[in-house]
CSV table of C-alpha atoms and ligand atoms in Angstrom, one decimal:
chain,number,residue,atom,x,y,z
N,1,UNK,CA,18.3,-18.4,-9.3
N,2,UNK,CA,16.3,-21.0,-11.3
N,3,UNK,CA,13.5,-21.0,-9.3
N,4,UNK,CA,13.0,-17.3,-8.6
N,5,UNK,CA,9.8,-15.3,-9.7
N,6,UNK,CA,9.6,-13.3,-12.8
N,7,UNK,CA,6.2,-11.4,-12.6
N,8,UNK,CA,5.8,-10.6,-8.5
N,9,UNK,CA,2.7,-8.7,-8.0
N,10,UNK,CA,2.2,-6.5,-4.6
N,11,UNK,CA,-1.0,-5.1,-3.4
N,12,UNK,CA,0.2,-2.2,-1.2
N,13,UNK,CA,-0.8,1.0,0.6
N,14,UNK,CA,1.6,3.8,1.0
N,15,UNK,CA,4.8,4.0,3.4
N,16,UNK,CA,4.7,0.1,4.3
N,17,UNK,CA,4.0,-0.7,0.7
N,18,UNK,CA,6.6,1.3,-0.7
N,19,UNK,CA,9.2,-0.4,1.6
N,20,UNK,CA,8.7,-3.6,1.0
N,21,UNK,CA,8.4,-2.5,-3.0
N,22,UNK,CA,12.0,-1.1,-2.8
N,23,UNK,CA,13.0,-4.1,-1.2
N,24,UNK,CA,11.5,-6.5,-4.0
N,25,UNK,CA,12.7,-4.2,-6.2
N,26,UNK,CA,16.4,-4.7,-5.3
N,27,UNK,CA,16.3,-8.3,-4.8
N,28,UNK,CA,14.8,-9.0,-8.5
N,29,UNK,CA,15.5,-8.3,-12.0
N,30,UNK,CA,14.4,-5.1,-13.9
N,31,UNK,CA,10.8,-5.0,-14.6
N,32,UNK,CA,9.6,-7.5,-12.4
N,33,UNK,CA,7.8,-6.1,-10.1
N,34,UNK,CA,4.3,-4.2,-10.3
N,35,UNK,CA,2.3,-3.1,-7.5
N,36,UNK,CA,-0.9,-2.8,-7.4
N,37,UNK,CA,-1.8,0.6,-5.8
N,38,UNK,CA,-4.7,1.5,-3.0
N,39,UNK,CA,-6.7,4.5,-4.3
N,40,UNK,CA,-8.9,4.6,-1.1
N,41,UNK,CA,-7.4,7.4,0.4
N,42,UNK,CA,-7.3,9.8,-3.0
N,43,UNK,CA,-8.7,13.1,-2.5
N,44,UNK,CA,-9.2,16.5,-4.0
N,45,UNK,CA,-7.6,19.9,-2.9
N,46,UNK,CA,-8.3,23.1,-4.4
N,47,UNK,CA,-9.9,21.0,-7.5
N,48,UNK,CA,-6.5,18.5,-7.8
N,49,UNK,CA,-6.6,15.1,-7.4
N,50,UNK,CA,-4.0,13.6,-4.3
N,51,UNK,CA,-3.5,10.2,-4.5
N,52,UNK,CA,-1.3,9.7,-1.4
N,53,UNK,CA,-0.2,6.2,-2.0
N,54,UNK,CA,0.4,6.1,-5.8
N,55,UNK,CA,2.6,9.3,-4.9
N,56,UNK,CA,4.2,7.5,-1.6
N,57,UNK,CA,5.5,4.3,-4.2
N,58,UNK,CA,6.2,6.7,-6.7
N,59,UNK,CA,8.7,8.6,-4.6
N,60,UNK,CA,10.0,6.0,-3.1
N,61,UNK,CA,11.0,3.8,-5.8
N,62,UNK,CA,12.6,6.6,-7.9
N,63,UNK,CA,14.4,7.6,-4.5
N,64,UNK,CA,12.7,10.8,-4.3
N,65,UNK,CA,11.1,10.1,-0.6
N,66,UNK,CA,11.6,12.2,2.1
N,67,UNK,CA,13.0,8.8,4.3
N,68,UNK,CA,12.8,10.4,7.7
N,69,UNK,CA,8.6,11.3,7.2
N,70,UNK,CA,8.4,8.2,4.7
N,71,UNK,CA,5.9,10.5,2.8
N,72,UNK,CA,6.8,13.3,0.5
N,73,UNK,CA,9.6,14.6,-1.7
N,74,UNK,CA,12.8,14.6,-0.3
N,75,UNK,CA,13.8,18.7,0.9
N,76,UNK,CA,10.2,20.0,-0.6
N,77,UNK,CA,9.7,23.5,0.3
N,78,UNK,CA,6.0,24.6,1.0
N,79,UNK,CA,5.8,27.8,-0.4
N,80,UNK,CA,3.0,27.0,-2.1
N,81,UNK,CA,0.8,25.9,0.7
N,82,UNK,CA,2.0,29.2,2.6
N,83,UNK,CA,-0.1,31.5,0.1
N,84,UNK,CA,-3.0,29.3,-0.1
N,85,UNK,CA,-2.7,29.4,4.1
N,86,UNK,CA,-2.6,33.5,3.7
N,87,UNK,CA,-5.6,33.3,1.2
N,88,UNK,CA,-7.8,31.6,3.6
N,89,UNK,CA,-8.0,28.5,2.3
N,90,UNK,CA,-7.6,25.5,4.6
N,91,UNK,CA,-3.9,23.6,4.8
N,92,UNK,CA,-4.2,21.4,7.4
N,93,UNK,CA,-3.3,19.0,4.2
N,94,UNK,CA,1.0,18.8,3.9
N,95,UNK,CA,1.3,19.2,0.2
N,96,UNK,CA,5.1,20.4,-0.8
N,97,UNK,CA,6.0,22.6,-4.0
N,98,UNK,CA,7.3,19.4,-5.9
N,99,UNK,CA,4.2,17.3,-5.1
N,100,UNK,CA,1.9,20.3,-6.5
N,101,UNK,CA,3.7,19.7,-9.4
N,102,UNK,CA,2.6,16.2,-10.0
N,103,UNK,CA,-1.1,17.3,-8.3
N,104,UNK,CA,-1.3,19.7,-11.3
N,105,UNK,CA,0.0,17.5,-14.1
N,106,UNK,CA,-2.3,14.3,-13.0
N,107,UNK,CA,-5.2,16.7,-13.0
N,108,UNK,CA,-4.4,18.2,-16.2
N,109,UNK,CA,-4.1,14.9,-17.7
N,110,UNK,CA,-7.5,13.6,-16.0
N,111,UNK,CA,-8.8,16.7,-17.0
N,112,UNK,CA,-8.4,16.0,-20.6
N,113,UNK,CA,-9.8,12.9,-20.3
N,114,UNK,CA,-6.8,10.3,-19.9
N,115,UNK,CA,-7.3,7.5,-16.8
N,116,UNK,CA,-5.8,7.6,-13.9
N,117,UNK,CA,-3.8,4.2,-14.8
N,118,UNK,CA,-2.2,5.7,-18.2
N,119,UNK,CA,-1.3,8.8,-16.0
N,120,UNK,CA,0.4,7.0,-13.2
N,121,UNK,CA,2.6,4.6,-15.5
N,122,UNK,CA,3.3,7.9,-17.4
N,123,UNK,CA,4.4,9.5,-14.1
N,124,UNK,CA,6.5,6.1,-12.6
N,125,UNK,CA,8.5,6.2,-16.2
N,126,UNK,CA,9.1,10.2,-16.3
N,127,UNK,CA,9.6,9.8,-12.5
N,128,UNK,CA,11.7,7.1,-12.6
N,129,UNK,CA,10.2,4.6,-10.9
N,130,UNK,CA,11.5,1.3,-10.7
N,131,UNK,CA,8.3,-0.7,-10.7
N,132,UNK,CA,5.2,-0.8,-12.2
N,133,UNK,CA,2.5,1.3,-10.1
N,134,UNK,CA,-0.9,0.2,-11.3
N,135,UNK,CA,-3.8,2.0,-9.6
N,136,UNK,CA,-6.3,-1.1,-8.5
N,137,UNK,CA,-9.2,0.5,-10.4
N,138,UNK,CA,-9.5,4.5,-12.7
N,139,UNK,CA,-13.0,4.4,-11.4
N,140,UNK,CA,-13.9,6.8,-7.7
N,141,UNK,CA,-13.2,4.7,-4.3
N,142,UNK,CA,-12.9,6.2,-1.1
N,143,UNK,CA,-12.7,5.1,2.7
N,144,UNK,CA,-14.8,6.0,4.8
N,145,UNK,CA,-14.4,6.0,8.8
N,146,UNK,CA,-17.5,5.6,11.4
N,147,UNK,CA,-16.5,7.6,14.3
N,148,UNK,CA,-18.2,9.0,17.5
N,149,UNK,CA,-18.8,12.1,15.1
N,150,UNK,CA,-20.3,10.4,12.1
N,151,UNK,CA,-18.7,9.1,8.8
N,152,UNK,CA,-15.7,10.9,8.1
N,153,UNK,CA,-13.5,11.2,4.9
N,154,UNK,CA,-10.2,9.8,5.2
N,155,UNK,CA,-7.9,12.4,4.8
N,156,UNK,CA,-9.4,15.0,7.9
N,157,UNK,CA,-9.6,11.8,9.6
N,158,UNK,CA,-6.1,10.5,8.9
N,159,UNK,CA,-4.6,13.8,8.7
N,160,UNK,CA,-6.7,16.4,9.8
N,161,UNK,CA,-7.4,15.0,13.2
N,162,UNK,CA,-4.1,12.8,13.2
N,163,UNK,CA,-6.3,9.2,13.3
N,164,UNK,CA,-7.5,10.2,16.7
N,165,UNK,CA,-10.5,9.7,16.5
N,166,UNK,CA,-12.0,6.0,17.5
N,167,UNK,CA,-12.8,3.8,14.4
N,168,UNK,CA,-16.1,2.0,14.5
N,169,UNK,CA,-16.5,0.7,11.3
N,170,UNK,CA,-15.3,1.4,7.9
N,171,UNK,CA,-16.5,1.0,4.2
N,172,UNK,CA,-14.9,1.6,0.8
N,173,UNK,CA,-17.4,4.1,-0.8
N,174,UNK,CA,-17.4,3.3,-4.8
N,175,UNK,CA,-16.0,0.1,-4.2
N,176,UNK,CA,-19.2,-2.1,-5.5
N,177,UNK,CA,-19.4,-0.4,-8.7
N,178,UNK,CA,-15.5,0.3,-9.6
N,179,UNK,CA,-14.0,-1.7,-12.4
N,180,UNK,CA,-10.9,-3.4,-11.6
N,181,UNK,CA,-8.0,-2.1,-13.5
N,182,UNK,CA,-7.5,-4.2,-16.4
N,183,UNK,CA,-3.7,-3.7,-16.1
N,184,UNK,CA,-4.0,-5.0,-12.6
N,185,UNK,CA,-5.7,-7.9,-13.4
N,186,UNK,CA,-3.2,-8.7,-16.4
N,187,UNK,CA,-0.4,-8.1,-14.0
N,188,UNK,CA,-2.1,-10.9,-11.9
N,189,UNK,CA,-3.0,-13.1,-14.6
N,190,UNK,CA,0.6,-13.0,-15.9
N,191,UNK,CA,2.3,-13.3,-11.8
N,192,UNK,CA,4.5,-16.5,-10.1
N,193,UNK,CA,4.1,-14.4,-6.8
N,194,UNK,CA,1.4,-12.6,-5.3
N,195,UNK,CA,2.7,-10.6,-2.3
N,196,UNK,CA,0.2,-8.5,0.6
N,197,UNK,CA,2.9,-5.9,1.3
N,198,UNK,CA,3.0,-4.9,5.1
N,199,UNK,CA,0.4,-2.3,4.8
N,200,UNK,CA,-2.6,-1.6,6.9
N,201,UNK,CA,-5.0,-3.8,6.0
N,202,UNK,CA,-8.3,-2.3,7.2
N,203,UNK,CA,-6.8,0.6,5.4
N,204,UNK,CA,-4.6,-0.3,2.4
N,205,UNK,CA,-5.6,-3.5,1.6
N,206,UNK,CA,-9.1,-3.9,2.2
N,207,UNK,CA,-10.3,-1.1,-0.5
N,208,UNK,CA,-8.1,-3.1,-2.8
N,209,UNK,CA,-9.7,-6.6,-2.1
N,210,UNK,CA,-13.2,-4.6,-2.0
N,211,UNK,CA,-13.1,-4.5,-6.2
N,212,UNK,CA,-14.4,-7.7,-6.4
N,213,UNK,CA,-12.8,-8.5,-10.0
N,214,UNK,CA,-9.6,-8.1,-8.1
N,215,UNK,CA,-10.5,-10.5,-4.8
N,216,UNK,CA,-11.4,-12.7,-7.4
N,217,UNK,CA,-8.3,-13.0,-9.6
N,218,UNK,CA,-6.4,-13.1,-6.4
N,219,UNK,CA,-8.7,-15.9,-4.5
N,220,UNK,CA,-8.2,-18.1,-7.8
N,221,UNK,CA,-4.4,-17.1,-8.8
N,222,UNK,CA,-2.7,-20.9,-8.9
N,223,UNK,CA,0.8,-19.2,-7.9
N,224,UNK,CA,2.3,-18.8,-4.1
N,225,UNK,CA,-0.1,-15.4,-2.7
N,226,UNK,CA,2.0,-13.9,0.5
N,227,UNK,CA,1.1,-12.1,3.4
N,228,UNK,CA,4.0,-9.8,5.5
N,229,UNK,CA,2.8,-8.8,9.1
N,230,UNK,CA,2.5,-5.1,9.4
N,231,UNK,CA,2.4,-5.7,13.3
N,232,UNK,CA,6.1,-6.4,15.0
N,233,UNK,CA,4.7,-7.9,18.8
N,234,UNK,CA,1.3,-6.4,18.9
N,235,UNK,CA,3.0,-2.9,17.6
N,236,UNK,CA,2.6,-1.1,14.0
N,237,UNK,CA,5.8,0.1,12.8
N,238,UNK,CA,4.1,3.4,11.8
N,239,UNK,CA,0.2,4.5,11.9
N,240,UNK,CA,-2.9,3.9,13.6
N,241,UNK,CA,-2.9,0.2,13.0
N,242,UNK,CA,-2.7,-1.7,16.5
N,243,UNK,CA,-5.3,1.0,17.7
N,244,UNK,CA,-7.9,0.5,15.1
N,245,UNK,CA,-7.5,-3.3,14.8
N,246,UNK,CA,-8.0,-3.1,19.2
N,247,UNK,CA,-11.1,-0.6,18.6
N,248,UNK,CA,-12.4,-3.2,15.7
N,249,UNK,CA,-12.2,-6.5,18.5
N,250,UNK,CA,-9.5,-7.7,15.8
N,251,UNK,CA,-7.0,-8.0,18.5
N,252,UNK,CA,-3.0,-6.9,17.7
N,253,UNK,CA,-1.5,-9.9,16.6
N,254,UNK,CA,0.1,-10.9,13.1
N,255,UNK,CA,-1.9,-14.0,12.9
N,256,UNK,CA,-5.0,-11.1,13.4
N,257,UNK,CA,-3.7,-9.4,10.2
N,258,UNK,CA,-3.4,-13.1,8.4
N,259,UNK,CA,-7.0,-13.8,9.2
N,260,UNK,CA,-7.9,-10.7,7.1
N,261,UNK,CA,-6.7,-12.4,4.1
N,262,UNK,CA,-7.7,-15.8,4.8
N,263,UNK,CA,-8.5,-18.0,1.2
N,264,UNK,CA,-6.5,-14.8,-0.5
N,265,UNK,CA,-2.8,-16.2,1.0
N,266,UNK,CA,-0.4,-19.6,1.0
N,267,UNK,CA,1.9,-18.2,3.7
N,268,UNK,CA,2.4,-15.8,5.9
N,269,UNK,CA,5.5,-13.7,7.2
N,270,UNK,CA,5.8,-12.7,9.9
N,271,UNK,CA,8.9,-11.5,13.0
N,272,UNK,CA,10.4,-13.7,14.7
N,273,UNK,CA,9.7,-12.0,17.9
N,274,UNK,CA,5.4,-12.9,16.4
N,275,UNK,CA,7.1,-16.7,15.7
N,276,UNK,CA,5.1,-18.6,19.0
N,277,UNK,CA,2.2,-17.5,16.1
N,278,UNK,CA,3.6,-20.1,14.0
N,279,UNK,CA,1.9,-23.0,15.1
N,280,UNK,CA,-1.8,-21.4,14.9
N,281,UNK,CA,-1.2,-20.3,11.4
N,282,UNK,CA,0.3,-23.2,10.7
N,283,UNK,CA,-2.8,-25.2,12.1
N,284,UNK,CA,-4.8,-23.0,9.3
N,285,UNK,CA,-2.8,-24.4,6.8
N,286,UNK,CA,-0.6,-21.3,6.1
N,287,UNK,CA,3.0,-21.9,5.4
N,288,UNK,CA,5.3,-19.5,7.8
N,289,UNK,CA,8.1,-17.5,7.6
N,290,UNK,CA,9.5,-16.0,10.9
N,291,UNK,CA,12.0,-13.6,10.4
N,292,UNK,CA,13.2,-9.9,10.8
N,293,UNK,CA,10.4,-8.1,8.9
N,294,UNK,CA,11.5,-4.3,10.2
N,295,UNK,CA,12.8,-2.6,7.1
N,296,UNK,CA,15.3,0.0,8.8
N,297,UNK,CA,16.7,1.2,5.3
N,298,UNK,CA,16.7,0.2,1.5
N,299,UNK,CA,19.4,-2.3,2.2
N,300,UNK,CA,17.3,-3.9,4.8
N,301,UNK,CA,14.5,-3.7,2.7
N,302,UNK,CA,16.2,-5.6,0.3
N,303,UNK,CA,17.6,-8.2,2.9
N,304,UNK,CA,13.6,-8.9,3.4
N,305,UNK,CA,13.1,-8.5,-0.4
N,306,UNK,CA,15.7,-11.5,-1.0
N,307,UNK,CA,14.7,-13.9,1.7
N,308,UNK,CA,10.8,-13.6,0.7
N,309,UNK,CA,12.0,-14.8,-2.1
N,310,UNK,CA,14.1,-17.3,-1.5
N,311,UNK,CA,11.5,-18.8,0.7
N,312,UNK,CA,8.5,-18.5,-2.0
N,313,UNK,CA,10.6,-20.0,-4.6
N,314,UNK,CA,11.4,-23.0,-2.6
N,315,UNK,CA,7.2,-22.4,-1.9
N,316,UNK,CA,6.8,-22.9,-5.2
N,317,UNK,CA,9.0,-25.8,-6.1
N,318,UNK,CA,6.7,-27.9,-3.4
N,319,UNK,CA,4.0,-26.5,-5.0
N,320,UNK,CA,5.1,-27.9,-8.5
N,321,UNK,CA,6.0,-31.1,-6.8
N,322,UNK,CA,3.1,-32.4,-5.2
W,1,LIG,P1,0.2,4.2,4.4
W,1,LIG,O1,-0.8,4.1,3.3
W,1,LIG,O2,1.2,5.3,4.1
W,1,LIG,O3,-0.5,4.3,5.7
W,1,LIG,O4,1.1,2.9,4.5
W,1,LIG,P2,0.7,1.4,4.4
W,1,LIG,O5,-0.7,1.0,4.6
W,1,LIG,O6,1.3,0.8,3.1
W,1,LIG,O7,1.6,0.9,5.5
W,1,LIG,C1,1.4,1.2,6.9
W,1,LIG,C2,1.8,0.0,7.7
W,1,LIG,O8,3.2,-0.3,7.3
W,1,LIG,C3,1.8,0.2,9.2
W,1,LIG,O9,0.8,-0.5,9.8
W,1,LIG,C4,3.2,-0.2,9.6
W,1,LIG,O10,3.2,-1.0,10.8
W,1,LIG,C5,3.8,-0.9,8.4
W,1,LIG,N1,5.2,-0.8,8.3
W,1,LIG,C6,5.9,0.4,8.1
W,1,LIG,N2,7.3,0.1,8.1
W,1,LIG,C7,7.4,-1.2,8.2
W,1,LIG,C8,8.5,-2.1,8.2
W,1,LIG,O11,9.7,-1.7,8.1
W,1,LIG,N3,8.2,-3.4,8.4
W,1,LIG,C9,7.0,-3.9,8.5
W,1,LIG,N4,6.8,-5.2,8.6
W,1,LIG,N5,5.9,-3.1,8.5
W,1,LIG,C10,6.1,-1.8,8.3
W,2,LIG,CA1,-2.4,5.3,2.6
């Protein structure tokens, strides 16, 4: 098509991000998509650095993923994390054989003083990813949660105690003085399309948007900036989304999620079961798309991929028009 993107940027989290990047991936020529990679949730075990959804893309787009978890390499044994249980040490954290393996190489690589941005494009192209994955900055971020128990860490939050318990507040430790990735902010600067994957935003999104050299490019990009509802009728698809957003007073709906990004998005996707939303984003000035936004496998992804799109190129020629 004429009109379609070249350069689509996504800012993602993990299994919702990695989705809707194998769906985009699909629907576009080689090479044109990068994603732009939340490092909020990165963590050390036993002195490696986990970044859960660098790893989650990665897998995914070089069909690796374990689909039925959506996290994970495909029939990973954990024989690994069996000794390290029988040794004492704690492994409330499921890290599989294979994953070690790129656990120990990235922090080999960090180790010897390479960033965390040359080590993951190394990894997607040895990996065989089939998008760009560009960490949003090589500097420290983490998320922290405010809980009846005190700030937590993500991970024993998210995994350890299986998101249960209530969110208060959160903040994005490191965030204020982490450079922005300069090969995010390239990918950005060289973008027709700017897409929010369907990713938690309090948790995905947010850390991202917290580099302020990054909210920045994004809040001034001059091309179509996209939003895709992570909520399907007040519901997450996966995770502790609807729950938080309730315990925040942000409500469940997609126009809720929207209204995170407001002056960062054109137009918003959302499902058509959300489409009686329409009409209020539309009153914000949002352009809407109301369509089937659950992503039941790759070639549904790609069904998604395609009529995104479709609809931001036609975006774009009204754009260019008026
Ligand atoms: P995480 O980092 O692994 O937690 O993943 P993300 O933040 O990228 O994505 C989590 C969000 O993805 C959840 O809020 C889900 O509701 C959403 N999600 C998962 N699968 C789908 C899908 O097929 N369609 C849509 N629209 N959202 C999805
Ligand atoms: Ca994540």
């Amino acid at each position: 098509m004429a009109n379609w993107p070249r350069h689509v940027v996504m800012i993602a989290g993990g299994v919702g991000g990695a989705r809707m990047a194998e769906g985009l991936t699909r629907a576009l020529p080689e090479g044109a998509l990068s994603v732009i990679a939340n490092i909020g949730d990165d963590e050390e075990f036993y002195g490696l650095r986990v970044c859960p959804d660098i790893d989650t893309l990665i897998y995914t787009l070089s069909d690796r993923i374990d689909r039925k978890q959506g996290w994970g390499v495909a029939d990973d044994t954990v024989k690994a994390l069996d000794i390290l249980a029988t040794l004492g040490a704690p492994a409330w954290m499921k890290l599989g054989d294979a994953d070690f393996g790129l656990h120990i190489w990235r922090s080999w690589r960090l180790a010897a003083g390479d960033g965390l941005t040359e080590i993951t494009r190394e990894a997607a192209r040895r990996l065989g990813a089939r998008a760009a994955v560009l960490p949003a900055s090589d500097d420290r971020l983490r998320t922290k949660l405010l809980t009846q128990e005190g700030w937590m860490d993500f991970q024993p939050w998210f995994v350890g105690r299986r998101c249960e318990p209530p969110v208060r507040a959160l903040r994005y430790d490191g965030a204020d003085s982490a450079a922005a990735s300069p090969a995010a902010l390239a990918a950005i600067a060289a973008a027709d399309l700017i897409v929010f994957a369907p990713s938690n935003p309090l948790l995905s999104i947010e850390p991202i948007l917290a580099i302020a050299g990054l909210r920045q490019a994004i809040a001034t990009a001059h091309v179509p900036r996209i939003g895709v509802s992570p909520l399907i009728g007040g519901k997450a698809v996966k995770g502790p989304l609807a729950r938080m957003m309730t315990g925040l007073g942000l409500g469940t709906s997609a126009a809720g999620v929207a209204e995170r990004y407001h002056g960062l998005i054109d137009g918003f996707v959302l499902d058509a079961a959300d489409a009686h939303e329409s009409e209020a984003l539309l009153a914000r000035g949002l352009s809407v798309l109301a369509t089937d936004i659950l992503m039941r496998d790759p070639a549904d992804a790609q069904r998604l991929g395609a009529e995104l799109l479709a609809w931001a190129s036609h975006g774009r020629k009204r754009k260019a028009a008026s």
